[in-house]
PDB file of C-alpha atoms in Angstrom:
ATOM      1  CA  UNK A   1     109.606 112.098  82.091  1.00 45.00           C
ATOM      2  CA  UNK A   2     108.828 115.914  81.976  1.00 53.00           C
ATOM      3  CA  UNK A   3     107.348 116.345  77.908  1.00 57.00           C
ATOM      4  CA  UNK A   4     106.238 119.841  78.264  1.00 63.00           C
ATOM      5  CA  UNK A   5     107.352 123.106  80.352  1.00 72.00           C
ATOM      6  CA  UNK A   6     103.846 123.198  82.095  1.00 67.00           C
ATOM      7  CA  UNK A   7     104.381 119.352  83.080  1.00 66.00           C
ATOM      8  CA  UNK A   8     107.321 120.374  85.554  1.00 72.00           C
ATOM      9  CA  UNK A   9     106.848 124.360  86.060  1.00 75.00           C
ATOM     10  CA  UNK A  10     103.207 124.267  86.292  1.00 72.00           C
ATOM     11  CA  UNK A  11     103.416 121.965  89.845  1.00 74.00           C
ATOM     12  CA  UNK A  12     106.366 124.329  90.885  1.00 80.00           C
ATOM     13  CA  UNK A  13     104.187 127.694  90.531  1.00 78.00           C
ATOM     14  CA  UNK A  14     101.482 126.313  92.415  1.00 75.00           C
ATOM     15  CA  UNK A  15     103.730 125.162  95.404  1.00 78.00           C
ATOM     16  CA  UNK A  16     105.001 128.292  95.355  1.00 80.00           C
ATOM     17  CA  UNK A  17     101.634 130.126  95.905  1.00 78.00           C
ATOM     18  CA  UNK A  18     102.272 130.153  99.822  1.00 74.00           C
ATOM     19  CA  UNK A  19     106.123 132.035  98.737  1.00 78.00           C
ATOM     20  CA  UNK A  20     103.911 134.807  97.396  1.00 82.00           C
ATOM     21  CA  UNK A  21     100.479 134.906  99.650  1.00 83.00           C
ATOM     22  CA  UNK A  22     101.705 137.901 101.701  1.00 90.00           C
ATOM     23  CA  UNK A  23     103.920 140.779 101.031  1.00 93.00           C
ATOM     24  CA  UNK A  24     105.708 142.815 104.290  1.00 94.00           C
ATOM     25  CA  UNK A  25     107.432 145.889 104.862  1.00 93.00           C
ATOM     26  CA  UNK A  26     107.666 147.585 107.510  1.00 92.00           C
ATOM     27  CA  UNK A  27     104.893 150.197 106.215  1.00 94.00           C
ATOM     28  CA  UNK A  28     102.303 146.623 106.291  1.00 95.00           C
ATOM     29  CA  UNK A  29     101.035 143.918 104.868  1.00 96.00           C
ATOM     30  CA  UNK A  30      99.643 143.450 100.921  1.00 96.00           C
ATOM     31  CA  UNK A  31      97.928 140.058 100.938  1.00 96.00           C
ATOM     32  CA  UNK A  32      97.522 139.361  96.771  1.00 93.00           C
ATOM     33  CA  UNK A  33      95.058 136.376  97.346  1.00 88.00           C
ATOM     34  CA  UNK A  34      93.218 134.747  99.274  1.00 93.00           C
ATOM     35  CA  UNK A  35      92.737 131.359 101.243  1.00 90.00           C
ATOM     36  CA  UNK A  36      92.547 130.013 104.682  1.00 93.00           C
ATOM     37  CA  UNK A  37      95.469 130.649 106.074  1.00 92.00           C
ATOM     38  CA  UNK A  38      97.358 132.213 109.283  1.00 94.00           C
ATOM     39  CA  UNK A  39     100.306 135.136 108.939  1.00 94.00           C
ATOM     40  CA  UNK A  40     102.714 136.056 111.320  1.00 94.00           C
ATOM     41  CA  UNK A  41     104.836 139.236 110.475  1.00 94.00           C
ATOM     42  CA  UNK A  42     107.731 140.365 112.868  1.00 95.00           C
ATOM     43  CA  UNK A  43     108.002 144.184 112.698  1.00 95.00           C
ATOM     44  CA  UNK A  44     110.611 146.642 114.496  1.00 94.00           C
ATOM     45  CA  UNK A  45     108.098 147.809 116.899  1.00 94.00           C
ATOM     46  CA  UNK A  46     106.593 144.464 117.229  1.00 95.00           C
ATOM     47  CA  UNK A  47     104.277 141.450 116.102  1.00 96.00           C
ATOM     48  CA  UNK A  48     101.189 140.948 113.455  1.00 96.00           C
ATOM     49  CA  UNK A  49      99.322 138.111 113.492  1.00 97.00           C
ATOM     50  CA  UNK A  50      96.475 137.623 111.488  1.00 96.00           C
ATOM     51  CA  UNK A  51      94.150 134.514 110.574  1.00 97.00           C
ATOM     52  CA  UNK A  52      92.406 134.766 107.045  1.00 97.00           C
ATOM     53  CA  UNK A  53      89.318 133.118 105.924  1.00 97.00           C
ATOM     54  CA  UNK A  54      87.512 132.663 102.904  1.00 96.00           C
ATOM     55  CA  UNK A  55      85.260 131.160 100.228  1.00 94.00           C
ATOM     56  CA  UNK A  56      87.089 132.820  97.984  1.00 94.00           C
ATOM     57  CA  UNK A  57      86.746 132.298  94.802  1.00 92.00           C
ATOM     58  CA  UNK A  58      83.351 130.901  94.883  1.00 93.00           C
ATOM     59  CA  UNK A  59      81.904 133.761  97.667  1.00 92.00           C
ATOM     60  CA  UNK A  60      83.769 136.963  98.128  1.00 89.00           C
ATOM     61  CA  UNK A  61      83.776 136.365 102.149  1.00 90.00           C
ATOM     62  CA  UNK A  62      87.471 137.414 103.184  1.00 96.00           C
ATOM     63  CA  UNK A  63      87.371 137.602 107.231  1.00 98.00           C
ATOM     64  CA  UNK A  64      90.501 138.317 109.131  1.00 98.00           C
ATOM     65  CA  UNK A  65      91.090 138.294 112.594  1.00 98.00           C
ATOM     66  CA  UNK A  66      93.576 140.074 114.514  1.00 98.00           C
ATOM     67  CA  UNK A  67      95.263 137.210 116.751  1.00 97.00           C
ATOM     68  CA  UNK A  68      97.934 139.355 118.389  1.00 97.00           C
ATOM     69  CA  UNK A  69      99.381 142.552 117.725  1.00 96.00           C
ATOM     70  CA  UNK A  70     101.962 144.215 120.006  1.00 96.00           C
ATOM     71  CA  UNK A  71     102.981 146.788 117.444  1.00 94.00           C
ATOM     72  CA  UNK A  72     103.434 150.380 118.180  1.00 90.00           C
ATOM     73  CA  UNK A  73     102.969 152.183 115.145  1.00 94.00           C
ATOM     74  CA  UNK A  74      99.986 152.234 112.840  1.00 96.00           C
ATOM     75  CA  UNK A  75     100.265 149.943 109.940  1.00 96.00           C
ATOM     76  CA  UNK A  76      98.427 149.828 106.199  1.00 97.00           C
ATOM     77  CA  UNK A  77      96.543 146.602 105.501  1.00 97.00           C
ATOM     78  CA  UNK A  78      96.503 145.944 101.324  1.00 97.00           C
ATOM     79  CA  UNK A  79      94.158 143.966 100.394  1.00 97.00           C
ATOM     80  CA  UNK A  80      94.157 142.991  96.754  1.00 96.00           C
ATOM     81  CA  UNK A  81      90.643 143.883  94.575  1.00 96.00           C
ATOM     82  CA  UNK A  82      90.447 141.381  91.825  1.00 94.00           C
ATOM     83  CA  UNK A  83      89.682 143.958  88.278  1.00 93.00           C
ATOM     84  CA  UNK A  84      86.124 142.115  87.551  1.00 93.00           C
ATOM     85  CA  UNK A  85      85.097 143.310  90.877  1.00 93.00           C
ATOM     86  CA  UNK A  86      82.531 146.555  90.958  1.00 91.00           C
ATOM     87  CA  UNK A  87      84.023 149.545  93.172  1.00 91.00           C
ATOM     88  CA  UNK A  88      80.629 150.402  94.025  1.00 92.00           C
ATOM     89  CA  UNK A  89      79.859 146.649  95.902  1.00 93.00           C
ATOM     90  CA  UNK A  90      83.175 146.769  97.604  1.00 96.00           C
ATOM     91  CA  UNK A  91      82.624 147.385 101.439  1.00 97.00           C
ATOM     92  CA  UNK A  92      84.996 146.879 104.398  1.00 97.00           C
ATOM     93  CA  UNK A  93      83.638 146.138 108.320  1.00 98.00           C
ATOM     94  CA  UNK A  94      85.833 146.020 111.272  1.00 97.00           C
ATOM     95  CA  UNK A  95      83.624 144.361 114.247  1.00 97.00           C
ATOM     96  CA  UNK A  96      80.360 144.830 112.012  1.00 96.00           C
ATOM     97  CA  UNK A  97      80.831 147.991 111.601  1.00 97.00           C
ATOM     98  CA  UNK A  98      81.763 149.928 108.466  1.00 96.00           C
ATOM     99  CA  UNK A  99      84.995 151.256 108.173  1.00 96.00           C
ATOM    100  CA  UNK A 100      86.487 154.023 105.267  1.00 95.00           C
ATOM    101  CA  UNK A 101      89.233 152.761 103.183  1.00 96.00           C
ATOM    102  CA  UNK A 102      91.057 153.750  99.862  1.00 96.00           C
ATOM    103  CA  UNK A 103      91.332 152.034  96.387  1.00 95.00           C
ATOM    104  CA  UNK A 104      94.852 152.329  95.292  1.00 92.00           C
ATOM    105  CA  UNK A 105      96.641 150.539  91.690  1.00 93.00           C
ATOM    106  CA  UNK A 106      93.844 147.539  92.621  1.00 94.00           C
ATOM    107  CA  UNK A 107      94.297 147.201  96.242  1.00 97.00           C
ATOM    108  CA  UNK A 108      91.505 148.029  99.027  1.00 97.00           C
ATOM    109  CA  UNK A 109      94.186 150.393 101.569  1.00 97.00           C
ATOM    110  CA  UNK A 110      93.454 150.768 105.189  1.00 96.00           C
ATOM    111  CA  UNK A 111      95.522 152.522 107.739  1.00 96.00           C
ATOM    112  CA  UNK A 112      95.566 151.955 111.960  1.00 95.00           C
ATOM    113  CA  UNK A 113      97.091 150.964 114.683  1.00 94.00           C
ATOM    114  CA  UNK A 114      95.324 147.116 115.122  1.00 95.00           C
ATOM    115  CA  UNK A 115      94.445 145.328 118.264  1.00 95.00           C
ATOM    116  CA  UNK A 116      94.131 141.559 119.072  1.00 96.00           C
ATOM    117  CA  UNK A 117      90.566 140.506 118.470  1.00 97.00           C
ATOM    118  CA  UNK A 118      89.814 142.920 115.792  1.00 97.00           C
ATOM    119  CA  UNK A 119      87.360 141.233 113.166  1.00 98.00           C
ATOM    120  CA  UNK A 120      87.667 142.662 109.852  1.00 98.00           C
ATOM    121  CA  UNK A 121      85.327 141.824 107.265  1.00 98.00           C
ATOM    122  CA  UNK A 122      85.774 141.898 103.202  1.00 97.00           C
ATOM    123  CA  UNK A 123      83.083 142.035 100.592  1.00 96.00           C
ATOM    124  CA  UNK A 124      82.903 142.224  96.927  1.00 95.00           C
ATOM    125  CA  UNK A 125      80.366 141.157  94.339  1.00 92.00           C
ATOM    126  CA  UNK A 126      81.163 137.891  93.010  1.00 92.00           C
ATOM    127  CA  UNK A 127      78.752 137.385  89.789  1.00 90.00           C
ATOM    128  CA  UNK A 128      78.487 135.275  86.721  1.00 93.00           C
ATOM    129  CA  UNK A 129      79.944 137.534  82.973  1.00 91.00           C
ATOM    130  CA  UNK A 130      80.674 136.769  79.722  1.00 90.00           C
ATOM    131  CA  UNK A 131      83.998 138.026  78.102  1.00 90.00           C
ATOM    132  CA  UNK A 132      85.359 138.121  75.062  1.00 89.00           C
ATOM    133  CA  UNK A 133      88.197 135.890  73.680  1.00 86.00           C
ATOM    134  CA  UNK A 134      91.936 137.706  73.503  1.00 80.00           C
ATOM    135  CA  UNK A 135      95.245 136.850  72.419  1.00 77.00           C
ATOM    136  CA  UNK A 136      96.979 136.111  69.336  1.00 74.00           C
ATOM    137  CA  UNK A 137      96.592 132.303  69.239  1.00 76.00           C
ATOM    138  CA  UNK A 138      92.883 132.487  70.034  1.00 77.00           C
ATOM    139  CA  UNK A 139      90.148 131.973  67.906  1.00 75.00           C
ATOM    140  CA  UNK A 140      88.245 135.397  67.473  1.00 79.00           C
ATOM    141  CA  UNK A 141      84.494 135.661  67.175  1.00 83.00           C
ATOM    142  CA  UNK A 142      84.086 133.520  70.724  1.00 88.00           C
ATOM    143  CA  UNK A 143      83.257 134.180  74.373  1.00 89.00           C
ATOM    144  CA  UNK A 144      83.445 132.381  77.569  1.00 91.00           C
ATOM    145  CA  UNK A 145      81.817 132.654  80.793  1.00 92.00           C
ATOM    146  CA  UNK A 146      83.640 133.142  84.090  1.00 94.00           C
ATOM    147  CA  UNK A 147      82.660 133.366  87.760  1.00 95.00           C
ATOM    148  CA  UNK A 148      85.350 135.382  89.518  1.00 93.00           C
ATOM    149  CA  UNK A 149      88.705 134.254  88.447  1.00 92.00           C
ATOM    150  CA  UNK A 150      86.691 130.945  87.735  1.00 94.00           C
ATOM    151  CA  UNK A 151      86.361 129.621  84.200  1.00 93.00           C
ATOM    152  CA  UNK A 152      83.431 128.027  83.378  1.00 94.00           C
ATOM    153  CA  UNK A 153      83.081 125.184  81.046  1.00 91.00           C
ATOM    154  CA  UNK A 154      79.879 122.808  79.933  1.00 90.00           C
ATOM    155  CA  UNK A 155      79.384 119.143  79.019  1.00 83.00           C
ATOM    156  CA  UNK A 156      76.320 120.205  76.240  1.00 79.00           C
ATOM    157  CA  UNK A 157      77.300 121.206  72.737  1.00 74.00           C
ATOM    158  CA  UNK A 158      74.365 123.397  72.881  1.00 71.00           C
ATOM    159  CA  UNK A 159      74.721 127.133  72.527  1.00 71.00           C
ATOM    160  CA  UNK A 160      74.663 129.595  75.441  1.00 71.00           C
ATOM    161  CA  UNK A 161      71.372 130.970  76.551  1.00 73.00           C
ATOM    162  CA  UNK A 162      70.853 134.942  77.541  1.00 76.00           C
ATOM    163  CA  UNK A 163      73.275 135.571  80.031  1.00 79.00           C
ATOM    164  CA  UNK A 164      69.650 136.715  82.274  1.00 82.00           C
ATOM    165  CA  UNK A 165      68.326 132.856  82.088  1.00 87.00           C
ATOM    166  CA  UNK A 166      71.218 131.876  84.163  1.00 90.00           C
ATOM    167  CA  UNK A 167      70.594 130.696  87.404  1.00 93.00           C
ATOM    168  CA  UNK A 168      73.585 129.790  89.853  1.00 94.00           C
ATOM    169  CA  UNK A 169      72.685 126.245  91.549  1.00 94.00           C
ATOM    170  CA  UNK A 170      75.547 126.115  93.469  1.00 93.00           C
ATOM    171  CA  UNK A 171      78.556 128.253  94.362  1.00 91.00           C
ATOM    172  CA  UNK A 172      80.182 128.887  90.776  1.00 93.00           C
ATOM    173  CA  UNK A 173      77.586 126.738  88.702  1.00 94.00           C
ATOM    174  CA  UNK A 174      75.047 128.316  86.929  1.00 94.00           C
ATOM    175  CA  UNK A 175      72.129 126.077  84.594  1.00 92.00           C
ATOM    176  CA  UNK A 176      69.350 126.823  82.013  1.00 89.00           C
ATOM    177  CA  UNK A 177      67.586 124.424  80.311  1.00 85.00           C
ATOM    178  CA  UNK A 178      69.833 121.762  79.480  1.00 84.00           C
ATOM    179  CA  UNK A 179      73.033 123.891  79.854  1.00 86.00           C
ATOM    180  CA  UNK A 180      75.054 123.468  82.848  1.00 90.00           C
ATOM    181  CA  UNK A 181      78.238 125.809  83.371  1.00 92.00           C
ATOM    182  CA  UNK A 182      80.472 124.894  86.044  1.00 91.00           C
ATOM    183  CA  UNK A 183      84.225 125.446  87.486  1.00 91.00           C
ATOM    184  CA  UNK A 184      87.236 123.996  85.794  1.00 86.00           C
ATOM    185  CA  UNK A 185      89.264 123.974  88.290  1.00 73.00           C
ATOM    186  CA  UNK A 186      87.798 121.019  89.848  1.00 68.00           C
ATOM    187  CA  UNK A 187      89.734 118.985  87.255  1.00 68.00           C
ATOM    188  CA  UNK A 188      92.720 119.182  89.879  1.00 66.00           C
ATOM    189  CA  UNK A 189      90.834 117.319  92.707  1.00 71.00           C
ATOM    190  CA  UNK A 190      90.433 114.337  90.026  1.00 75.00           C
ATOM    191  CA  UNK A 191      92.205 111.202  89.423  1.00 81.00           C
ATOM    192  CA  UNK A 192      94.637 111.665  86.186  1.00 79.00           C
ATOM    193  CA  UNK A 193      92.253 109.127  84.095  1.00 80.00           C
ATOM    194  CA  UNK A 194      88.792 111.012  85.214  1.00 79.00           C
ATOM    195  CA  UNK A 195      90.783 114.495  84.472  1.00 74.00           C
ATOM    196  CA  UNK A 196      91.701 113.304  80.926  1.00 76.00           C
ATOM    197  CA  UNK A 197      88.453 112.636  80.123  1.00 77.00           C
ATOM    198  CA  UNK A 198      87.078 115.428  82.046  1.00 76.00           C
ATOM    199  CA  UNK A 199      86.464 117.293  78.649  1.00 81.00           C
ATOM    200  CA  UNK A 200      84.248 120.424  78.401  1.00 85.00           C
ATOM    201  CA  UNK A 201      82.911 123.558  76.479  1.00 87.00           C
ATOM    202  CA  UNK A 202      84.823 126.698  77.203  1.00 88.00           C
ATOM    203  CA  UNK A 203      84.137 128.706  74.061  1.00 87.00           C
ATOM    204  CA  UNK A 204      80.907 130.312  72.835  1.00 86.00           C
ATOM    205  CA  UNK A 205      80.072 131.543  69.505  1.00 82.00           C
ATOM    206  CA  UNK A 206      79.505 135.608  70.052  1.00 74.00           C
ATOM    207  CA  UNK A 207      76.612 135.735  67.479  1.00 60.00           C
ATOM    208  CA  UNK A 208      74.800 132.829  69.409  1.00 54.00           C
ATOM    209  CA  UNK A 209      75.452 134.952  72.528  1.00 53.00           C
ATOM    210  CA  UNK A 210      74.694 138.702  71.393  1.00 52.00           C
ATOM    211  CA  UNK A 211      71.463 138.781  73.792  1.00 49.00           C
ATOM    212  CA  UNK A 212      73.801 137.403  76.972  1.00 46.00           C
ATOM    213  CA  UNK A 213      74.231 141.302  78.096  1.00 46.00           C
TER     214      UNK A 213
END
């Protein structure tokens, strides 16, 4: 029995991730996120086959490699710059070395003709921030902390430290003192019973937090 939208539409959106992993045209590719993954893309002038891999969204390692590529023409590769991310750590390498690139409307833009065996390398600072709480139905006067796209919850009641005292333990999970922030999205990977009860922090009182920039 489906009792809310999210129930039935939530399941649907995420099988429907692969749908909307990679744009074509027959100007390129725009890839919107990232994963492990392989894409084939059948041109006019000919074939474009890329593997993708990733730690994404725990590390900001994004490696493609060009598996085949019989097309003629030079093609634009659009790789999609989450907003959080600092133009100023973004950097692109194609076989270790550095390659130029443009920033356009939040995508990383390159332009070539590309050969089989091409390696092409994406970085971007993935980091630990605090942000402030938006919407109409949300409680104002609150924070929460996020790593990436990740949001980051805590079993402790206690308040958040200085954002500075923060140390990440493991990919996504920072921990001072008794404070432990970690990724919520783990919850999916659990049993429905442990999930349930998989019940954390997620908001931060912003006067408790003032010294966290």
């Amino acid at each position: 029995e489906v009792v809310a939208c999210c129930n039935m539409r939530g399941a649907v959106g995420l099988a429907a991730l692969a749908d909307y992993a990679c744009l074509a045209d027959q100007d390129g590719l725009t890839l919107l996120f990232y994963f492990d993954s392989q894409i084939s893309v059948e041109f006019a002038d000919g074939v474009l086959t890329l593997a993708e891999a990733t730690d994404y969204p725990y590390a900001s390692r994004v490696l493609l490699t060009i598996e085949q590529a019989t097309i003629a023409a030079p093609k634009s590769l659009r790789l999609f710059l989450p907003p959080w991310a600092d133009p100023s750590g973004i950097a692109l390498a194609i076989n270790s070395q550095l390659a130029e690139f443009a920033i356009e409307n939040g995508f990383l833009t390159l332009t070539r003709r590309f050969a089989a065996g091409a390696r092409l390398a994406l970085h971007f600072v993935i980091g630990l921030r605090a942000e402030p709480t938006f919407g109409a139905d949300t409680a104002p006067g609150f924070l929460t902390f996020r790593h990436g796209p990740l949001l980051l919850g805590s079993d402790s009641a206690d308040a958040a430290p200085p954002l500075r005292t923060l140390r990440e333990t493991a990919p996504g999970t920072y921990e001072s003192g008794p404070l432990r922030l970690a990724p919520l999205n783990n919850s999916l990977a659990l049993p429905q019973d442990k999930a349930q009860g998989d019940r954390r922090k997620i908001l931060f009182a912003r006067e408790d937090t003032e010294q966290t920039r």
